[in-house]
PDB file of C-alpha atoms in Angstrom:
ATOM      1  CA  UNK A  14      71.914 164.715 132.639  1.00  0.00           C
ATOM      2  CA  UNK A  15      68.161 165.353 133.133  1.00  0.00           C
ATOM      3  CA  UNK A  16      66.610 167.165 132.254  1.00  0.00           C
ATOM      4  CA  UNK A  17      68.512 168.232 129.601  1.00  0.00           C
ATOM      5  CA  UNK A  18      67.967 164.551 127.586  1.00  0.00           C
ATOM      6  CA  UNK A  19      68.684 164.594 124.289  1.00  0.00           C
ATOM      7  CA  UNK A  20      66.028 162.028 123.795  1.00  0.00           C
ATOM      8  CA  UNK A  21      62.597 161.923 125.709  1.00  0.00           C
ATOM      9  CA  UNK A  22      62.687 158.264 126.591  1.00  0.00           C
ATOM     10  CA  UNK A  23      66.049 156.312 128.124  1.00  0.00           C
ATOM     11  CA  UNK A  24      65.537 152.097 127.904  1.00  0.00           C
ATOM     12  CA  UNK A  25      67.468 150.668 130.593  1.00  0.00           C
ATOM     13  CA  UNK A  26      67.962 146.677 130.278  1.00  0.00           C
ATOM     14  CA  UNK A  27      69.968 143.973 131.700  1.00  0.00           C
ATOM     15  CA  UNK A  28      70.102 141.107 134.089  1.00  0.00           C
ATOM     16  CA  UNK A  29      68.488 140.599 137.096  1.00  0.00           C
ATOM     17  CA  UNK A  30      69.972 142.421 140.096  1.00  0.00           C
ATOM     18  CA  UNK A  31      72.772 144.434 137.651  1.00  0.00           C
ATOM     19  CA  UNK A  32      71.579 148.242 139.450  1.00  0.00           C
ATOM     20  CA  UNK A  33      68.495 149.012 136.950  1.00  0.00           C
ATOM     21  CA  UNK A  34      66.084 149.620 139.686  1.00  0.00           C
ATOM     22  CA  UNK A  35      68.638 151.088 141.750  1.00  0.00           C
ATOM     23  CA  UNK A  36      69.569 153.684 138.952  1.00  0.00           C
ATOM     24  CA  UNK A  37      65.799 154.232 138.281  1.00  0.00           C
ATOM     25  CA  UNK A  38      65.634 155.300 142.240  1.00  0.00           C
ATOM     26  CA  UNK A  39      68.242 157.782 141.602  1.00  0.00           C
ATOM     27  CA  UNK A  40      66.578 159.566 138.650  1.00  0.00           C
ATOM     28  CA  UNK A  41      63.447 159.333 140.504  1.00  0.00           C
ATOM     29  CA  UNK A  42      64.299 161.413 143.660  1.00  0.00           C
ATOM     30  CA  UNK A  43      66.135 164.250 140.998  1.00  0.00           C
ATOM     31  CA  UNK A  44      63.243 164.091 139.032  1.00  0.00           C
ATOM     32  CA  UNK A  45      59.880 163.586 141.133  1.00  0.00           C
ATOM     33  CA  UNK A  46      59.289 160.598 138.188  1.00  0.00           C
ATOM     34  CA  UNK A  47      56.372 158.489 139.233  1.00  0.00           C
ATOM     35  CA  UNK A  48      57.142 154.585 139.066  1.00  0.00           C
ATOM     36  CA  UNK A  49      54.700 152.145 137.288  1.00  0.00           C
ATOM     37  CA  UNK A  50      54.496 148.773 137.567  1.00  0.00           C
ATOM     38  CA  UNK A  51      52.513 146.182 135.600  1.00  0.00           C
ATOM     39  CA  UNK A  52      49.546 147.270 137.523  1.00  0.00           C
ATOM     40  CA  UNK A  53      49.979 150.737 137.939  1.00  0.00           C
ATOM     41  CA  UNK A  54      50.147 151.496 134.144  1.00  0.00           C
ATOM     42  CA  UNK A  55      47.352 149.189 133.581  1.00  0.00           C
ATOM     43  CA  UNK A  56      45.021 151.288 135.838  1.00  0.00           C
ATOM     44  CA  UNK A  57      46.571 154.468 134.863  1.00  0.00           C
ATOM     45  CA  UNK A  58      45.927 153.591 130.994  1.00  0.00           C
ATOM     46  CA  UNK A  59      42.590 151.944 131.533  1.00  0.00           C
ATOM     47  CA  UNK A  60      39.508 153.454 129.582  1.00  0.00           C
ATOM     48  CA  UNK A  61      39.301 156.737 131.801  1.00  0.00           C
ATOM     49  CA  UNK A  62      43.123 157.615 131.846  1.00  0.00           C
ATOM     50  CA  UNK A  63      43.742 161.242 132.017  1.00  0.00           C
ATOM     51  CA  UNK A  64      45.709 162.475 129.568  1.00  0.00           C
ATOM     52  CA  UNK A  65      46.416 166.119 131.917  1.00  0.00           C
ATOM     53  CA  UNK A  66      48.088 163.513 134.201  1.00  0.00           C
ATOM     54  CA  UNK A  67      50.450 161.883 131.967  1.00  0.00           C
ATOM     55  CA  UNK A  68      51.478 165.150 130.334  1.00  0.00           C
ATOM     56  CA  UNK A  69      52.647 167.158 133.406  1.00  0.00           C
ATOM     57  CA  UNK A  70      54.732 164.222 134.849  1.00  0.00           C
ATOM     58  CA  UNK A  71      57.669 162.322 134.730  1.00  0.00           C
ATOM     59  CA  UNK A  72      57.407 158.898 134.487  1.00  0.00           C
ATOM     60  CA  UNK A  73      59.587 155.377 135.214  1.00  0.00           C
ATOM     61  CA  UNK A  74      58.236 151.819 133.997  1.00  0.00           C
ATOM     62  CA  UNK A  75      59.925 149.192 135.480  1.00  0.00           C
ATOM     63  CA  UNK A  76      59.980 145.730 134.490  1.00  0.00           C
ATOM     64  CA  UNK A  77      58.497 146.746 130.353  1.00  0.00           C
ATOM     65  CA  UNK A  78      59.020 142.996 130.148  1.00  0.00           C
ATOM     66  CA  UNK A  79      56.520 141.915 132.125  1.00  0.00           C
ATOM     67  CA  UNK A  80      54.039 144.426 131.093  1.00  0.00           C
ATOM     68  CA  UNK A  81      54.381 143.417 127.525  1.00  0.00           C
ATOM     69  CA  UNK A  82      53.094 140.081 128.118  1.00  0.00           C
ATOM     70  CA  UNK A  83      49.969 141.105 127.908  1.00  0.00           C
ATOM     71  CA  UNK A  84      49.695 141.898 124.667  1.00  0.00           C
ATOM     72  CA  UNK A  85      46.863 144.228 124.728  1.00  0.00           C
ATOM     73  CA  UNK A  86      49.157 146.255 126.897  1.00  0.00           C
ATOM     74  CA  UNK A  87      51.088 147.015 123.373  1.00  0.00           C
ATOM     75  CA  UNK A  88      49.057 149.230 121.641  1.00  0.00           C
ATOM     76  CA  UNK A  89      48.926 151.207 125.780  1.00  0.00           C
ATOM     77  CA  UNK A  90      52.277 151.127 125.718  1.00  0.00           C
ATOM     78  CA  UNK A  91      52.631 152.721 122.479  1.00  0.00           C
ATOM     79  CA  UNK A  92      49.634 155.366 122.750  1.00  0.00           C
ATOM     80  CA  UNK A  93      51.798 156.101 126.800  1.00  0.00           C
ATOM     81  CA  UNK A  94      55.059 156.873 124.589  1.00  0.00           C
ATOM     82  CA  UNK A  95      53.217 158.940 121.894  1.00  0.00           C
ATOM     83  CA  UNK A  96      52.007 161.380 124.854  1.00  0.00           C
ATOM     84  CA  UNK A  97      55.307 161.512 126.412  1.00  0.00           C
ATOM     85  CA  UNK A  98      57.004 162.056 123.375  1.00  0.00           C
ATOM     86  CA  UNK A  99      54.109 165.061 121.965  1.00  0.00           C
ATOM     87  CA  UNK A 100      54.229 166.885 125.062  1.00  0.00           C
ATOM     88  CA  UNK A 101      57.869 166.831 125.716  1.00  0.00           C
ATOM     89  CA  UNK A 102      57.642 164.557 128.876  1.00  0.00           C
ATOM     90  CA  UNK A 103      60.163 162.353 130.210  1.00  0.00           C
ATOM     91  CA  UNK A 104      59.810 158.797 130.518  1.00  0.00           C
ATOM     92  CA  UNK A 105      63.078 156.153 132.154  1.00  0.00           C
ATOM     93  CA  UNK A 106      61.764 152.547 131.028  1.00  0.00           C
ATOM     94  CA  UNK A 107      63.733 149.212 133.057  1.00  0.00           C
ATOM     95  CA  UNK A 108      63.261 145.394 131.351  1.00  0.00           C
ATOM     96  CA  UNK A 109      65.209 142.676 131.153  1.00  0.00           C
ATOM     97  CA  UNK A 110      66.378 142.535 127.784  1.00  0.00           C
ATOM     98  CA  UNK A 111      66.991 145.570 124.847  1.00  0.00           C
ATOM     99  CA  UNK A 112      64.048 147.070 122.612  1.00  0.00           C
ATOM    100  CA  UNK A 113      65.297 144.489 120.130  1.00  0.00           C
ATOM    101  CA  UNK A 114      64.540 141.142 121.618  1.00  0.00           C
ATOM    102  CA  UNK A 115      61.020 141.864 123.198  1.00  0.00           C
ATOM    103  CA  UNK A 116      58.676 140.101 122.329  1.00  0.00           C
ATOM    104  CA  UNK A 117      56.625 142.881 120.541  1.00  0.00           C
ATOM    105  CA  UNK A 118      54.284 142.726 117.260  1.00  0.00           C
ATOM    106  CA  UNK A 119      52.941 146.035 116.794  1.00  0.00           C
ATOM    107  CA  UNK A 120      56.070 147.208 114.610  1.00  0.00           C
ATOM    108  CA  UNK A 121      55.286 151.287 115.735  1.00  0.00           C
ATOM    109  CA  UNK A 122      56.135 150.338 119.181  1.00  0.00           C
ATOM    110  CA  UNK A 123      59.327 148.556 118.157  1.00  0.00           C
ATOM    111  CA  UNK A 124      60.486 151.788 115.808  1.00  0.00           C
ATOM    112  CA  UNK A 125      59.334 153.928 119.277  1.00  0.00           C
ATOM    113  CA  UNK A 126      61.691 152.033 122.000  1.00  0.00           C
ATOM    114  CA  UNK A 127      64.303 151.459 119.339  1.00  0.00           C
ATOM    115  CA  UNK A 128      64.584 155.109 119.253  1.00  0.00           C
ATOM    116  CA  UNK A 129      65.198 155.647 122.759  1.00  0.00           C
ATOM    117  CA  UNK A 130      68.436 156.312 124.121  1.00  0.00           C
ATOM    118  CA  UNK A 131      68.991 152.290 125.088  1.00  0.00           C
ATOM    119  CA  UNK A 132      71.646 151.730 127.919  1.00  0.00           C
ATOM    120  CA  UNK A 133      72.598 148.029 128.692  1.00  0.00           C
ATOM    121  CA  UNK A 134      73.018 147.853 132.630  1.00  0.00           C
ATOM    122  CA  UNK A 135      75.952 145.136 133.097  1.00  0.00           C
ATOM    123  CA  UNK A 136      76.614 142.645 136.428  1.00  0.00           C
ATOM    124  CA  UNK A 137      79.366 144.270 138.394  1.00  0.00           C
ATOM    125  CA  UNK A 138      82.656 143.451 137.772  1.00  0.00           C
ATOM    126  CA  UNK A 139      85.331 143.366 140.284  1.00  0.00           C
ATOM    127  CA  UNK A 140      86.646 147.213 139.662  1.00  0.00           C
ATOM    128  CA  UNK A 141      83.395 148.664 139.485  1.00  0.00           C
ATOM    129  CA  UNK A 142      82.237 146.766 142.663  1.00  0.00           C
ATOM    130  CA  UNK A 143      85.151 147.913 144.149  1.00  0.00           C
ATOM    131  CA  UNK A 144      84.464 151.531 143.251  1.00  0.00           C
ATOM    132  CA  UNK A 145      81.445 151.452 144.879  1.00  0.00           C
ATOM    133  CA  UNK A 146      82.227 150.613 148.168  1.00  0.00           C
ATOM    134  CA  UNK A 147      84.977 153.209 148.092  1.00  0.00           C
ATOM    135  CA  UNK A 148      82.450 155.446 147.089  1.00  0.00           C
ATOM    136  CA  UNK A 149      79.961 154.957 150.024  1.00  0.00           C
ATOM    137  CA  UNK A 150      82.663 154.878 152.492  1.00  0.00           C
ATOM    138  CA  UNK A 151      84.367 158.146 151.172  1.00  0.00           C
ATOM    139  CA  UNK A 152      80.853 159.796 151.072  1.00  0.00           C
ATOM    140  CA  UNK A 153      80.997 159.224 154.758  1.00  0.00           C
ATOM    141  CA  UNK A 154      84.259 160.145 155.864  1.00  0.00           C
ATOM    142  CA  UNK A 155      85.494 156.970 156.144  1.00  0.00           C
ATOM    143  CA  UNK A 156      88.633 155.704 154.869  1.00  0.00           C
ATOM    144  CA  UNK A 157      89.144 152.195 154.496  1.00  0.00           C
ATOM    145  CA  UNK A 158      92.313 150.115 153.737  1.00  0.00           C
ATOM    146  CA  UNK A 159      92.662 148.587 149.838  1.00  0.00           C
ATOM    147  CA  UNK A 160      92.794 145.134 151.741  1.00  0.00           C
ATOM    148  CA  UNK A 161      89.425 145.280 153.865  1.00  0.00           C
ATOM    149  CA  UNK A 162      87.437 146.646 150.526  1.00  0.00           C
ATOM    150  CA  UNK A 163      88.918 143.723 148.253  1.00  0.00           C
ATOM    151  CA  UNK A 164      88.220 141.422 151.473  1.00  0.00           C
ATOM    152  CA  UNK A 165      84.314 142.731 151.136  1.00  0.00           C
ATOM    153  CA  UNK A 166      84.308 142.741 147.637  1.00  0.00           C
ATOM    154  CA  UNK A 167      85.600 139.026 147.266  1.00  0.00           C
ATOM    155  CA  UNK A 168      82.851 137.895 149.884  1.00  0.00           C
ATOM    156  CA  UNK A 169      79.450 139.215 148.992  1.00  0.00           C
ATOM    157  CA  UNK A 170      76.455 138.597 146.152  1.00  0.00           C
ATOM    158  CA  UNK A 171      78.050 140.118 142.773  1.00  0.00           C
ATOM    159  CA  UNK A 172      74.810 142.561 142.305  1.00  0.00           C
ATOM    160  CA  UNK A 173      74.347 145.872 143.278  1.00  0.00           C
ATOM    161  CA  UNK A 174      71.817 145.681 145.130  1.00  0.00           C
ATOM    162  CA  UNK A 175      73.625 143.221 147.705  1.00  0.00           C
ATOM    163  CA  UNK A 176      76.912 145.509 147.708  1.00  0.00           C
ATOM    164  CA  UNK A 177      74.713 148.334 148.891  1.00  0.00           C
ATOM    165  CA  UNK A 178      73.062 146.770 151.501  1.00  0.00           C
ATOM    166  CA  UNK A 179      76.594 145.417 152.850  1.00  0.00           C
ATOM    167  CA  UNK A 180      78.221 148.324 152.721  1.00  0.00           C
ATOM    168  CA  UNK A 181      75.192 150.248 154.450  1.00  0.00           C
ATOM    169  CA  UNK A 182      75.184 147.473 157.417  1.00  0.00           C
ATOM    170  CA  UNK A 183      79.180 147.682 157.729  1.00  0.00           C
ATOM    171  CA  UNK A 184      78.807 151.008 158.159  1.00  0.00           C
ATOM    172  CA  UNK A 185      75.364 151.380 160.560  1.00  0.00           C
ATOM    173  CA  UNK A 186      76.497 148.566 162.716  1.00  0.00           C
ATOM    174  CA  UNK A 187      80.274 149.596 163.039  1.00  0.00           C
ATOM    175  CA  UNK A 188      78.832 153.037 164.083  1.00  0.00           C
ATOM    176  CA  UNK A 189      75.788 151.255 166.485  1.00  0.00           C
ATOM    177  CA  UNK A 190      78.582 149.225 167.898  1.00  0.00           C
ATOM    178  CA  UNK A 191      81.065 152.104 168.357  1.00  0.00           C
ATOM    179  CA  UNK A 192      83.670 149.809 166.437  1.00  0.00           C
ATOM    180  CA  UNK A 193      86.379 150.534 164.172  1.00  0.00           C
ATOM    181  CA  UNK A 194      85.666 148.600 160.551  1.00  0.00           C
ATOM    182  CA  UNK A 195      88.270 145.631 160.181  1.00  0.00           C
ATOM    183  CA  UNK A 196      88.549 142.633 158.211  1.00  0.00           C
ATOM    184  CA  UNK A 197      87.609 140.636 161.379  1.00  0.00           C
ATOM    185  CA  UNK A 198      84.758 143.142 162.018  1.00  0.00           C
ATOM    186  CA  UNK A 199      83.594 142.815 158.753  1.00  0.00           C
ATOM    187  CA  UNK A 200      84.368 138.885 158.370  1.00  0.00           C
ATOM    188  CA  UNK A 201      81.675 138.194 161.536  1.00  0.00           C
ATOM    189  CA  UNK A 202      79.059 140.702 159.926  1.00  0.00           C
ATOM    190  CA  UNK A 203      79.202 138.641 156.563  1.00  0.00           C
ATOM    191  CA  UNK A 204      79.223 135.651 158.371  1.00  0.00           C
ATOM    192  CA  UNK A 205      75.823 136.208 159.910  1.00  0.00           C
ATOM    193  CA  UNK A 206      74.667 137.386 156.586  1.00  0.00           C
ATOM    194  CA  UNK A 207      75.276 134.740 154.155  1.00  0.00           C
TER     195      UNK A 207
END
C-alpha cells in the first residue's frame, strides 16, 4: 500500500508475460514513478546525473536483468539504491528472475536487492485468469454468464497481458457493434485474433 511501504524498494520477478509490467503500470499512475529502462538509467546515471532529481522522485526499473549485463552498470545500480534508500525515496524494480540468481558480483548490491521486499509474479492460473475477466466486466457493468468467461478463459494466451487485451476488445467491439457478448460473439472475435 504505497506509500506507506514498509521497505523503500519492492523486487518484482518472474516469467515473461506473468503481469510484472502490467503491475508496474498500476503503481506508476498512483504514484507519478518515472520508468527506466536500460537506457534511461544509463543516461540518467551517466557522469552528470543529478542527484536533486533522483531524490524528489519515484522511480520503476524494468527489466534489472538486462541492465545488469553490463556490468559497469553494477556499481550505478548500487550507488541509484543507496540514494533512494538515504533520502527515503521509493523505487519498484521488474527482472526476470529473484535478487538471488542475478548474475551480480559486487556482493553490496546483492545484500541491497536481497533486502527488498521481493514478490515472485506467477503465470496465471485458471482461477486467477478467471478472476480477472470477471473483474473487468463487473467494473463495467457487465454481467457475464460462468460459461462464456470459462469459454474465454479456455481460448486465449495464458499471460496477462493477452487476457487484458481480450477482454478490452470483447468489450469495445461488443459495444462498437451494439451486440450483446455471447459465446458465438466472442468465439468469431477470438477467431480473428489467434
Amino acid at each position: 500500500n504505497w506509500p506507506n511501504w514498509q521497505e523503500n524498494f519492492v523486487f518484482l520477478y518472474g516469467p515473461k508475460n506473468c503481469g510484472k509490467s502490467s503491475l508496474a503500470k498500476i503503481w506508476q499512475k498512483s504514484s507519478g514513478a518515472i520508468y527506466l529502462d536500460k537506457v534511461e538509467f544509463e543516461n540518467l546515471m551517466n557522469d552528470n546525473f543529478n542527484l536533486k532529481k533522483i531524490t524528489s522522485k519515484t522511480w520503476i526499473i524494468e527489466n534489472l536483468d538486462k541492465i545488469i549485463i553490463n556490468k559497469e552498470n553494477h556499481e550505478k545500480i548500487l550507488n541509484f539504491l543507496n540514494i533512494i534508500k538515504t533520502y527515503d525515496s521509493f523505487l519498484l524494480i521488474t527482472s526476470l528472475y529473484s535478487p538471488k540468481l542475478l548474475d551480480i558480483k559486487l556482493q553490496d548490491l546483492v545484500s541491497r536487492l536481497a533486502a527488498s521486499l521481493v514478490v515472485e509474479v506467477k503465470e496465471l492460473d485458471d482461477e486467477l485468469m478467471i478472476r480477472i475477466i470477471e473483474k473487468y466486466f463487473e467494473e463495467r457493468g457487465i454481467r457475464l454468464d460462468s460459461s462464456i468467461i470459462s469459454y474465454i478463459s479456455n481460448r486465449i494466451e495464458r499471460t496477462y497481458n493477452s487476457t487484458l487485451k481480450m477482454v478490452k476488445l470483447i468489450d469495445e467491439r461488443s459495444l462498437s457493434d451494439s451486440r450483446k457478448i455471447t459465446k458465438q460473439f466472442v468465439s468469431n472475435l477470438i477467431r480473428t485474433c489467434y
